[in-house]
Coordinates of C-alpha atoms in Angstrom, one line a residue:
M73 CA -70.1 22.1 -75.5
G74 CA -66.6 22.0 -73.1
S75 CA -63.6 20.7 -72.4
N76 CA -61.5 19.8 -69.6
E77 CA -58.6 22.5 -70.6
G78 CA -57.5 24.1 -67.0
K79 CA -58.6 21.3 -64.9
E80 CA -56.8 18.1 -63.7
L81 CA -59.4 15.1 -65.2
P82 CA -58.7 12.6 -67.8
V83 CA -59.4 13.4 -71.3
I84 CA -62.7 12.4 -73.2
V85 CA -61.8 10.7 -76.0
R86 CA -64.5 10.0 -78.5
V87 CA -64.3 8.6 -81.6
L88 CA -67.4 8.3 -85.0
D89 CA -66.5 5.6 -87.2
A90 CA -69.2 3.9 -88.8
S91 CA -66.5 0.7 -88.5
A92 CA -66.9 -1.1 -85.1
S93 CA -63.8 -2.7 -85.2
E94 CA -61.8 0.6 -86.7
A95 CA -63.2 2.5 -83.9
A96 CA -61.8 0.7 -81.6
R97 CA -58.7 0.9 -83.1
T98 CA -58.8 3.7 -83.7
S99 CA -59.3 3.9 -79.3
A100 CA -56.4 1.8 -78.9
V101 CA -54.7 5.6 -78.9
C102 CA -55.4 6.7 -75.4
A103 CA -53.3 3.9 -74.1
K104 CA -50.3 5.9 -76.5
L105 CA -51.3 9.2 -75.0
S106 CA -49.3 10.5 -72.0
H107 CA -52.5 12.5 -70.6
A108 CA -54.3 10.3 -68.4
C109 CA -57.4 9.4 -71.1
S110 CA -61.4 8.5 -69.4
D111 CA -62.5 5.4 -71.3
P112 CA -63.3 6.3 -74.7
I113 CA -66.4 6.9 -76.6
L114 CA -67.3 4.7 -79.8
Y115 CA -70.2 6.2 -82.4
T116 CA -71.1 3.8 -85.5
E117 CA -73.6 6.3 -86.0
S118 CA -73.8 10.2 -86.5
T119 CA -77.1 10.7 -84.8
S120 CA -75.9 10.7 -80.7
C121 CA -72.5 11.8 -81.2
L122 CA -74.1 15.0 -82.6
Q123 CA -76.0 14.6 -79.3
D124 CA -73.1 13.8 -77.2
L125 CA -70.6 17.0 -78.9
A126 CA -73.8 19.1 -77.9
D127 CA -74.6 18.1 -74.4
K128 CA -71.0 16.6 -73.1
T129 CA -67.6 17.6 -72.7
T130 CA -65.4 16.9 -75.4
D131 CA -61.1 17.0 -75.2
I132 CA -61.0 14.9 -78.6
L133 CA -63.1 13.5 -81.3
I134 CA -61.6 11.8 -84.3
I135 CA -64.1 11.4 -86.9
D136 CA -64.1 9.3 -89.9
L137 CA -65.2 11.7 -93.0
E138 CA -66.9 8.7 -94.6
T139 CA -69.2 8.1 -91.9
I140 CA -70.2 11.7 -91.8
G141 CA -70.9 11.9 -95.8
G142 CA -67.8 13.8 -96.4
D143 CA -65.8 17.3 -95.4
D144 CA -68.6 19.2 -96.2
A145 CA -70.4 17.5 -92.8
L146 CA -67.4 18.2 -90.5
E147 CA -68.7 22.0 -89.8
A148 CA -71.5 20.7 -87.5
Y149 CA -69.7 18.8 -85.7
A150 CA -66.4 21.3 -84.9
V151 CA -68.9 24.1 -83.8
R152 CA -70.4 21.5 -81.6
C153 CA -67.4 21.4 -80.0
P154 CA -64.9 24.7 -80.3
K155 CA -62.4 23.8 -78.1
A156 CA -61.7 20.2 -78.4
V157 CA -58.8 18.5 -81.0
I158 CA -60.4 17.6 -83.8
I159 CA -58.6 14.4 -86.2
A160 CA -60.2 14.1 -89.4
V161 CA -59.8 10.6 -91.1
S162 CA -59.9 9.1 -94.6
A163 CA -60.1 6.2 -96.6
R164 CA -59.8 8.4 -99.5
G165 CA -56.7 10.9 -98.5
S166 CA -55.6 13.6 -100.1
V167 CA -54.4 16.8 -100.6
S168 CA -58.0 18.6 -101.8
R169 CA -59.4 16.4 -99.0
A170 CA -56.9 17.9 -96.1
V171 CA -57.1 21.0 -96.9
S172 CA -61.3 21.0 -96.9
A173 CA -60.9 19.1 -93.3
M174 CA -58.7 21.5 -91.9
R175 CA -61.5 25.0 -93.6
A176 CA -64.6 23.0 -92.0
G177 CA -62.8 22.9 -88.3
A178 CA -60.6 19.8 -88.6
H179 CA -56.8 20.4 -86.7
D180 CA -54.9 17.4 -89.0
F181 CA -55.7 15.1 -90.9
L182 CA -54.7 11.6 -91.2
T183 CA -55.5 8.8 -93.9
K184 CA -55.5 5.5 -93.7
P185 CA -54.8 2.7 -92.8
F186 CA -52.7 5.3 -90.3
S187 CA -50.3 4.1 -87.4
L188 CA -51.6 4.6 -83.4
D189 CA -47.7 6.1 -83.2
A190 CA -48.7 8.5 -86.1
L191 CA -51.7 9.6 -84.9
A192 CA -50.8 10.0 -80.4
S193 CA -47.9 12.4 -82.0
K194 CA -50.9 14.5 -83.7
I195 CA -53.2 14.3 -80.8
S196 CA -50.7 15.1 -78.4
F197 CA -49.2 18.1 -80.5
Q198 CA -52.2 19.8 -81.3
L199 CA -53.4 19.6 -77.1
K200 CA -49.7 20.9 -75.9
Q201 CA -51.2 23.8 -78.1
R202 CA -54.3 24.7 -76.9
R203 CA -54.7 27.6 -74.6
P204 CA -54.7 26.9 -71.9
A205 CA -52.5 23.6 -71.7
V206 CA -55.7 20.5 -71.3
A207 CA -53.3 19.6 -68.0
A208 CA -52.6 23.3 -66.3
P209 CA -53.9 23.9 -62.7
V210 CA -56.9 24.6 -61.1
A211 CA -56.6 28.0 -60.1
P212 CA -57.4 27.9 -57.0
E213 CA -60.8 30.5 -55.7
K214 CA -59.1 33.0 -53.5
P215 CA -54.9 32.7 -53.7
E216 CA -52.7 34.5 -51.4
P217 CA -50.7 37.2 -54.1
R218 CA -47.8 35.5 -54.3
Q219 CA -49.8 32.5 -56.2
Y220 CA -50.8 34.4 -59.2
A221 CA -47.9 34.1 -60.7
E222 CA -48.0 31.0 -61.4
R223 CA -51.2 30.0 -62.9
P224 CA -51.5 31.0 -66.6
E225 CA -54.3 33.6 -66.4
P226 CA -57.5 33.8 -67.9
L227 CA -58.0 29.9 -67.8
V228 CA -62.0 31.2 -68.5
P229 CA -62.2 34.2 -69.9
A230 CA -63.4 37.0 -67.6
S231 CA -65.8 37.8 -70.2
M232 CA -67.5 34.9 -70.6
N233 CA -68.7 35.1 -66.6
K234 CA -71.9 37.0 -66.1
V235 CA -70.0 38.3 -62.6
E236 CA -68.0 41.5 -63.1
P237 CA -64.3 40.3 -64.0
S238 CA -61.8 42.0 -61.1
G239 CA -58.4 41.5 -59.9
L240 CA -55.9 39.5 -62.8
N241 CA -59.4 37.6 -64.8
R242 CA -59.5 41.8 -65.8
L243 CA -56.4 40.3 -67.9
I244 CA -56.9 38.0 -70.6
G245 CA -53.4 36.3 -70.9
H246 CA -51.3 33.0 -70.5
S247 CA -48.1 33.8 -72.3
A248 CA -44.7 34.8 -70.5
P249 CA -44.6 38.6 -70.5
M250 CA -47.9 38.7 -69.4
R251 CA -47.1 36.3 -66.5
D252 CA -44.7 38.3 -65.8
I253 CA -47.1 41.4 -65.6
H254 CA -49.5 39.2 -63.1
D255 CA -46.5 38.2 -61.1
Q256 CA -45.7 42.4 -60.5
I257 CA -49.5 43.2 -60.0
A258 CA -49.6 40.7 -57.4
R259 CA -46.2 41.7 -55.7
M260 CA -47.3 45.6 -55.9
A261 CA -51.2 45.0 -55.0
P262 CA -50.0 45.0 -51.5
S263 CA -48.2 48.6 -51.3
Q264 CA -49.1 51.7 -50.8
A265 CA -46.6 53.3 -53.2
P266 CA -47.7 54.4 -56.6
V267 CA -48.1 52.5 -59.7
F268 CA -46.2 54.1 -63.1
I269 CA -48.1 52.0 -65.8
T270 CA -46.7 53.0 -69.5
G271 CA -47.5 51.1 -73.2
E272 CA -49.1 51.7 -75.9
S273 CA -52.5 52.5 -76.6
G274 CA -54.8 49.9 -76.5
T275 CA -52.6 47.6 -74.4
G276 CA -54.6 47.6 -71.0
K277 CA -53.4 50.2 -68.8
E278 CA -56.9 51.2 -67.7
L279 CA -57.2 47.5 -66.3
C280 CA -54.1 46.8 -64.9
A281 CA -54.9 50.0 -62.7
N282 CA -57.9 48.2 -62.4
A283 CA -56.5 44.8 -61.2
V284 CA -53.9 46.7 -59.3
H285 CA -56.3 48.5 -57.2
D286 CA -58.5 44.7 -56.9
L287 CA -55.7 42.3 -54.8
S288 CA -54.7 46.6 -52.6
D289 CA -56.1 46.5 -49.4
R290 CA -57.9 49.4 -50.4
R291 CA -60.0 47.4 -52.8
S292 CA -63.3 47.7 -50.7
E293 CA -62.9 51.8 -51.2
R294 CA -63.3 53.6 -54.4
F295 CA -61.9 53.7 -58.1
V296 CA -61.4 57.2 -59.5
T297 CA -60.2 57.3 -62.5
L298 CA -59.1 60.9 -64.3
N299 CA -58.1 61.1 -68.3
C300 CA -55.7 63.7 -68.2
A301 CA -56.2 63.8 -71.9
A302 CA -59.7 64.5 -72.3
I303 CA -60.2 67.5 -70.0
P304 CA -59.2 70.9 -70.9
R305 CA -55.7 72.5 -69.8
D306 CA -57.5 75.0 -67.4
L307 CA -60.5 72.2 -65.7
I308 CA -58.1 69.6 -65.2
E309 CA -57.1 71.9 -62.3
S310 CA -60.0 71.6 -60.5
E311 CA -61.2 68.2 -61.5
I312 CA -58.6 66.5 -60.0
F313 CA -58.2 69.0 -56.5
G314 CA -61.7 70.3 -56.4
Y315 CA -63.3 73.9 -56.4
V316 CA -65.9 76.4 -54.2
R317 CA -68.5 77.9 -54.8
G318 CA -67.7 81.4 -57.1
A319 CA -64.4 79.7 -57.4
F320 CA -65.0 81.4 -61.0
T321 CA -67.8 81.9 -63.7
G322 CA -70.3 79.0 -62.6
A323 CA -68.7 77.7 -60.0
T324 CA -72.3 77.8 -58.4
D325 CA -71.6 75.2 -55.3
N326 CA -68.9 73.1 -54.1
R327 CA -67.8 70.2 -55.3
A328 CA -64.9 67.2 -54.1
G329 CA -62.4 66.5 -57.3
A330 CA -60.8 63.5 -57.9
A331 CA -57.9 63.3 -55.6
E332 CA -60.2 63.8 -52.1
Q333 CA -63.7 61.5 -53.5
A334 CA -60.8 59.0 -54.3
D335 CA -59.5 59.4 -50.3
G336 CA -58.9 55.8 -48.4
G337 CA -59.0 54.2 -52.0
T338 CA -57.2 54.6 -55.4
L339 CA -57.2 57.4 -57.5
F340 CA -55.6 57.0 -61.2
L341 CA -54.6 59.2 -63.5
D342 CA -54.1 57.9 -67.1
E343 CA -52.4 60.1 -69.3
I344 CA -50.5 61.9 -67.3
G345 CA -47.9 63.1 -69.8
E346 CA -50.5 65.7 -71.2
M347 CA -50.4 67.8 -68.1
D348 CA -49.6 70.8 -68.4
L349 CA -45.8 72.0 -66.8
L350 CA -47.9 73.7 -63.6
L351 CA -50.6 72.0 -62.9
Q352 CA -47.7 69.0 -62.2
S353 CA -46.3 71.1 -59.4
K354 CA -49.2 70.8 -57.6
L355 CA -49.3 67.4 -58.1
L356 CA -45.7 66.8 -57.0
R357 CA -46.4 69.1 -53.7
F358 CA -49.8 66.7 -53.1
L359 CA -47.8 64.0 -53.7
Q360 CA -45.5 65.3 -51.0
T361 CA -48.0 65.8 -48.4
G362 CA -50.8 64.5 -48.8
T363 CA -52.8 67.9 -48.5
F364 CA -54.2 70.2 -50.9
Q365 CA -56.6 72.7 -51.2
R366 CA -59.8 73.3 -53.6
L367 CA -59.5 75.9 -56.0
G368 CA -60.6 79.5 -54.5
D369 CA -60.6 78.2 -51.4
T370 CA -58.0 78.9 -48.5
Q371 CA -57.9 75.4 -46.4
S372 CA -56.0 72.5 -46.8
R373 CA -57.7 69.6 -46.7
K374 CA -55.5 66.2 -46.5
V375 CA -56.1 62.6 -48.1
D376 CA -54.8 59.5 -48.5
A377 CA -55.2 58.2 -51.9
R378 CA -52.6 55.4 -53.3
I379 CA -51.8 57.0 -56.7
I380 CA -51.6 54.6 -60.0
C381 CA -50.4 57.1 -63.1
A382 CA -50.1 55.8 -67.2
T383 CA -48.6 57.3 -70.4
N384 CA -48.2 56.1 -73.8
R385 CA -45.4 58.1 -74.1
N386 CA -41.8 57.6 -73.6
P387 CA -41.2 59.4 -69.7
V388 CA -37.4 60.2 -70.1
A389 CA -37.9 61.5 -73.9
E390 CA -40.9 63.7 -72.5
I391 CA -38.0 65.0 -70.1
S392 CA -36.2 65.4 -72.1
A393 CA -37.7 67.7 -74.2
G394 CA -38.7 69.7 -70.8
R395 CA -42.5 68.5 -71.5
F396 CA -42.4 66.2 -67.5
R397 CA -40.7 67.3 -65.0
E398 CA -38.3 65.2 -63.4
D399 CA -38.6 65.3 -59.7
L400 CA -42.3 64.7 -60.4
Y401 CA -41.4 61.2 -62.6
Y402 CA -39.1 60.2 -59.8
R403 CA -41.8 60.7 -57.9
L404 CA -44.3 58.5 -59.6
H405 CA -41.7 56.2 -60.6
V406 CA -41.4 53.7 -57.7
L407 CA -43.3 50.5 -58.8
P408 CA -43.0 50.6 -62.9
I409 CA -45.3 48.0 -65.3
H410 CA -44.4 47.9 -68.7
L411 CA -47.1 46.5 -71.1
P412 CA -45.8 44.7 -74.1
P413 CA -48.1 45.7 -77.0
L414 CA -49.8 43.0 -78.5
R415 CA -47.5 42.0 -81.4
E416 CA -45.1 40.8 -78.8
R417 CA -47.1 38.8 -77.2
R418 CA -48.6 36.7 -80.0
D419 CA -49.9 33.4 -77.7
D420 CA -52.2 35.7 -76.4
I421 CA -53.9 37.1 -79.6
L422 CA -56.3 34.1 -79.7
P423 CA -56.9 33.7 -76.5
L424 CA -58.7 37.3 -76.2
A425 CA -60.2 36.5 -80.3
E426 CA -62.2 33.6 -78.3
A427 CA -63.1 36.0 -75.2
F428 CA -64.3 38.7 -77.5
L429 CA -65.5 36.1 -79.8
E430 CA -67.7 34.0 -77.3
R431 CA -69.5 37.6 -75.4
Y432 CA -70.1 39.9 -78.8
A433 CA -72.0 37.4 -79.9
R434 CA -74.5 36.6 -76.8
E435 CA -75.0 40.1 -76.7
E436 CA -75.9 40.5 -79.5
R437 CA -77.4 37.4 -79.6
R438 CA -75.4 35.7 -83.0
S439 CA -74.4 32.0 -83.2
F440 CA -70.9 32.0 -84.0
K441 CA -68.5 28.7 -82.3
G442 CA -65.5 29.6 -82.5
F443 CA -62.7 30.7 -86.1
D444 CA -62.4 28.6 -89.3
A445 CA -58.5 27.3 -90.0
D446 CA -58.0 30.4 -92.2
A447 CA -59.5 33.0 -90.5
E448 CA -57.4 32.1 -86.9
A449 CA -54.1 31.8 -89.0
R450 CA -54.1 35.4 -90.0
I451 CA -55.8 36.9 -86.5
V452 CA -52.6 35.5 -84.8
S453 CA -50.3 36.7 -87.6
Y454 CA -51.2 40.4 -88.1
S455 CA -49.9 42.9 -86.3
W456 CA -52.3 44.5 -84.5
P457 CA -51.0 47.7 -84.6
G458 CA -54.1 48.8 -81.9
N459 CA -53.2 46.2 -79.9
V460 CA -56.1 44.6 -78.2
R461 CA -57.9 47.7 -78.2
Q462 CA -57.5 47.0 -82.1
L463 CA -58.7 43.5 -81.4
E464 CA -62.0 43.6 -79.6
N465 CA -63.3 46.2 -82.3
T466 CA -62.7 44.5 -84.7
I467 CA -64.3 40.9 -83.6
R468 CA -67.3 43.0 -82.4
Q469 CA -68.0 44.8 -85.9
M470 CA -67.6 41.1 -87.6
V471 CA -69.6 39.5 -85.2
V472 CA -72.5 42.4 -85.7
M473 CA -72.2 42.3 -90.2
N474 CA -71.8 38.7 -90.5
E475 CA -73.8 35.6 -89.2
G476 CA -72.5 31.8 -88.9
A477 CA -71.1 29.5 -87.1
A478 CA -67.5 30.3 -87.7
V479 CA -65.5 33.4 -88.6
T480 CA -64.7 32.5 -91.9
Y481 CA -61.7 34.2 -93.5
D482 CA -63.7 36.5 -96.4
M483 CA -65.7 37.8 -92.6
L484 CA -62.8 39.4 -91.8
P485 CA -62.3 44.0 -92.1
M486 CA -60.3 44.5 -96.0
V487 CA -57.4 46.4 -93.8
I488 CA -56.7 42.6 -91.5
R489 CA -57.0 40.3 -94.6
D490 CA -54.7 42.6 -96.8
Q491 CA -51.4 40.5 -95.8
S492 CA -49.9 42.8 -98.6
A493 CA -50.6 46.0 -96.0
R494 CA -46.8 47.2 -93.7
P495 CA -46.1 50.7 -92.1
T496 CA -44.5 52.8 -94.9
A497 CA -40.8 53.2 -95.0
V498 CA -39.7 56.5 -95.7
I499 CA -36.7 55.8 -98.7
D500 CA -33.6 57.1 -99.2
L501 CA -32.8 58.1 -102.4
S502 CA -29.5 59.7 -102.4
R503 CA -28.4 56.3 -100.1
E504 CA -30.1 54.0 -103.0
R505 CA -28.3 55.7 -105.9
S506 CA -24.9 55.7 -103.7
R507 CA -25.2 51.8 -103.7
A508 CA -22.8 49.7 -105.5
S509 CA -25.0 48.2 -108.5
A510 CA -24.9 44.6 -107.5
P511 CA -22.6 42.4 -109.5
S512 CA -24.3 40.4 -112.1
R513 CA -24.4 36.8 -112.1
P514 CA -25.1 33.8 -113.9
F515 CA -28.9 33.0 -115.2
G516 CA -28.2 29.3 -113.5
T517 CA -27.1 30.6 -110.4
I518 CA -30.3 32.2 -109.9
E519 CA -33.3 29.7 -107.6
P520 CA -36.4 29.6 -109.6
L521 CA -39.5 31.7 -107.0
W522 CA -40.9 27.5 -106.4
A523 CA -38.2 26.8 -105.3
Q524 CA -37.5 29.6 -102.8
E525 CA -40.7 29.2 -102.2
R526 CA -40.8 25.7 -100.7
R527 CA -37.5 26.0 -99.1
I528 CA -39.2 28.7 -96.8
I529 CA -41.9 26.6 -97.0
E530 CA -40.6 23.9 -95.8
D531 CA -38.4 24.9 -93.0
A532 CA -41.3 26.9 -91.6
L533 CA -42.7 23.7 -91.3
D534 CA -39.6 21.9 -89.9
A535 CA -39.5 25.3 -87.3
F536 CA -42.7 23.9 -86.0
D537 CA -42.9 20.2 -86.1
G538 CA -45.1 19.9 -89.2
N539 CA -47.8 21.9 -87.9
I540 CA -49.5 23.8 -90.7
A541 CA -51.7 26.2 -89.6
M542 CA -48.7 27.5 -86.5
A543 CA -46.3 27.9 -90.2
A544 CA -49.0 29.3 -92.0
A545 CA -48.9 32.2 -89.2
A546 CA -45.2 32.1 -89.2
L547 CA -45.1 32.9 -92.3
E548 CA -48.7 35.2 -92.9
I549 CA -49.9 33.2 -95.6
S550 CA -53.2 31.0 -95.1
P551 CA -52.5 26.7 -94.2
S552 CA -55.1 26.4 -97.4
T553 CA -51.5 27.8 -99.2
I554 CA -48.9 25.3 -98.1
Y555 CA -51.7 23.0 -99.0
R556 CA -51.4 24.2 -102.5
K557 CA -48.0 24.7 -102.8
R558 CA -47.2 21.3 -101.3
Q559 CA -49.9 20.3 -104.5
S560 CA -47.8 22.2 -106.8
W561 CA -44.8 20.5 -105.3
S562 CA -45.6 17.4 -106.9
A563 CA -46.9 17.3 -109.6
R564 CA -43.6 19.1 -111.2
C565 CA -41.6 16.1 -109.8
L566 CA -44.1 13.7 -112.0

């Protein structure tokens, strides 16, 4: 079932342990958590626990592996509460057992007997990592524009609702860069000034333009989109300004262009950097006066349309190269928004992936509920050069081509799994040859590879307060690799 993410409600804790005394002792961890907790629910057998996980809200599940028959059985519990923090405990702790539990859906592992302080520390850390935070404030149903900047948007992915998303719900993300974008949109929306959106392909420029329109006073009027890169150069003028009958061969009737259709609303010119210079001058006149002529017509028409434009190019570089008019740039570049690439807002990758997974699992009638630890770590660490569009298409491909309760590492496309893949770089051989040779060093001063690996991994674990999943994502390896490495280091020390 769900969890209380995004709501100021007490945290719901469930404990499953065949020993009633152990379950009671474990539940005492609630007193050590900074979050308010409802009375913990204790189970000594699996059936009732599984039923409640499927039907009721769960925020924290502490589960004894011996009670459920081993770590292989854990997945059945994990898929029933994909948003909950799951802590696996066992009297037979080992590195391999911890790895298996993590693969099956646990967020952390403890060996019995454990201290309540240790358990509380692990739960608190996981709650802070949840996306969004369990204690995040409730977003008001009809907030004023300035309130948008204060909420981690969206707490529930828009794609999970049957209602068509609107406003900032179109833009999934609660990272610091996206909070800034939400704030900019909320401030710009009431204005009538042009908006200039820049960003790499696939970052969501059209969704951003839609959000501006949805929050503006023009939201009840039309939002008209014109992709300047998709229309042949000799047709784009007629697409923007329209034409009259007989204006050219095939013009058998009068037709209103995009500018006229957007009267009272918003005209979105996507990929404006692809527009021909001659048409740029006509667009400049339209922006200055609000008037235009249909192709082949002598009558001037006046419309009131707000202009939003977008480009994946560097407009300043385009001006320098003579491909974009400087005066048009300054006319359009009144309210700029830059959408960062996905690799610069990694906190948003998993919420986006989860939203796409739920949407397409529903559309394709699949039973996916989430990602296993290895798949999650790789999805977060991958660079996503195609940004949100690539992530969305990747999730859809995996849903269509696979079936299961959770997306596993092996279901990821090879291009995502290949951790050695890097953008190719041009090597200047003459420069390489001219470099001075490295001075020779005594054999004993060279650190063994395993020791270097250990130092790097331990540094990463220290940076993330011992969180293996986060350290693995930063190092672009799977969590199970860290467990195996630790096991090999222990063997060397014996």
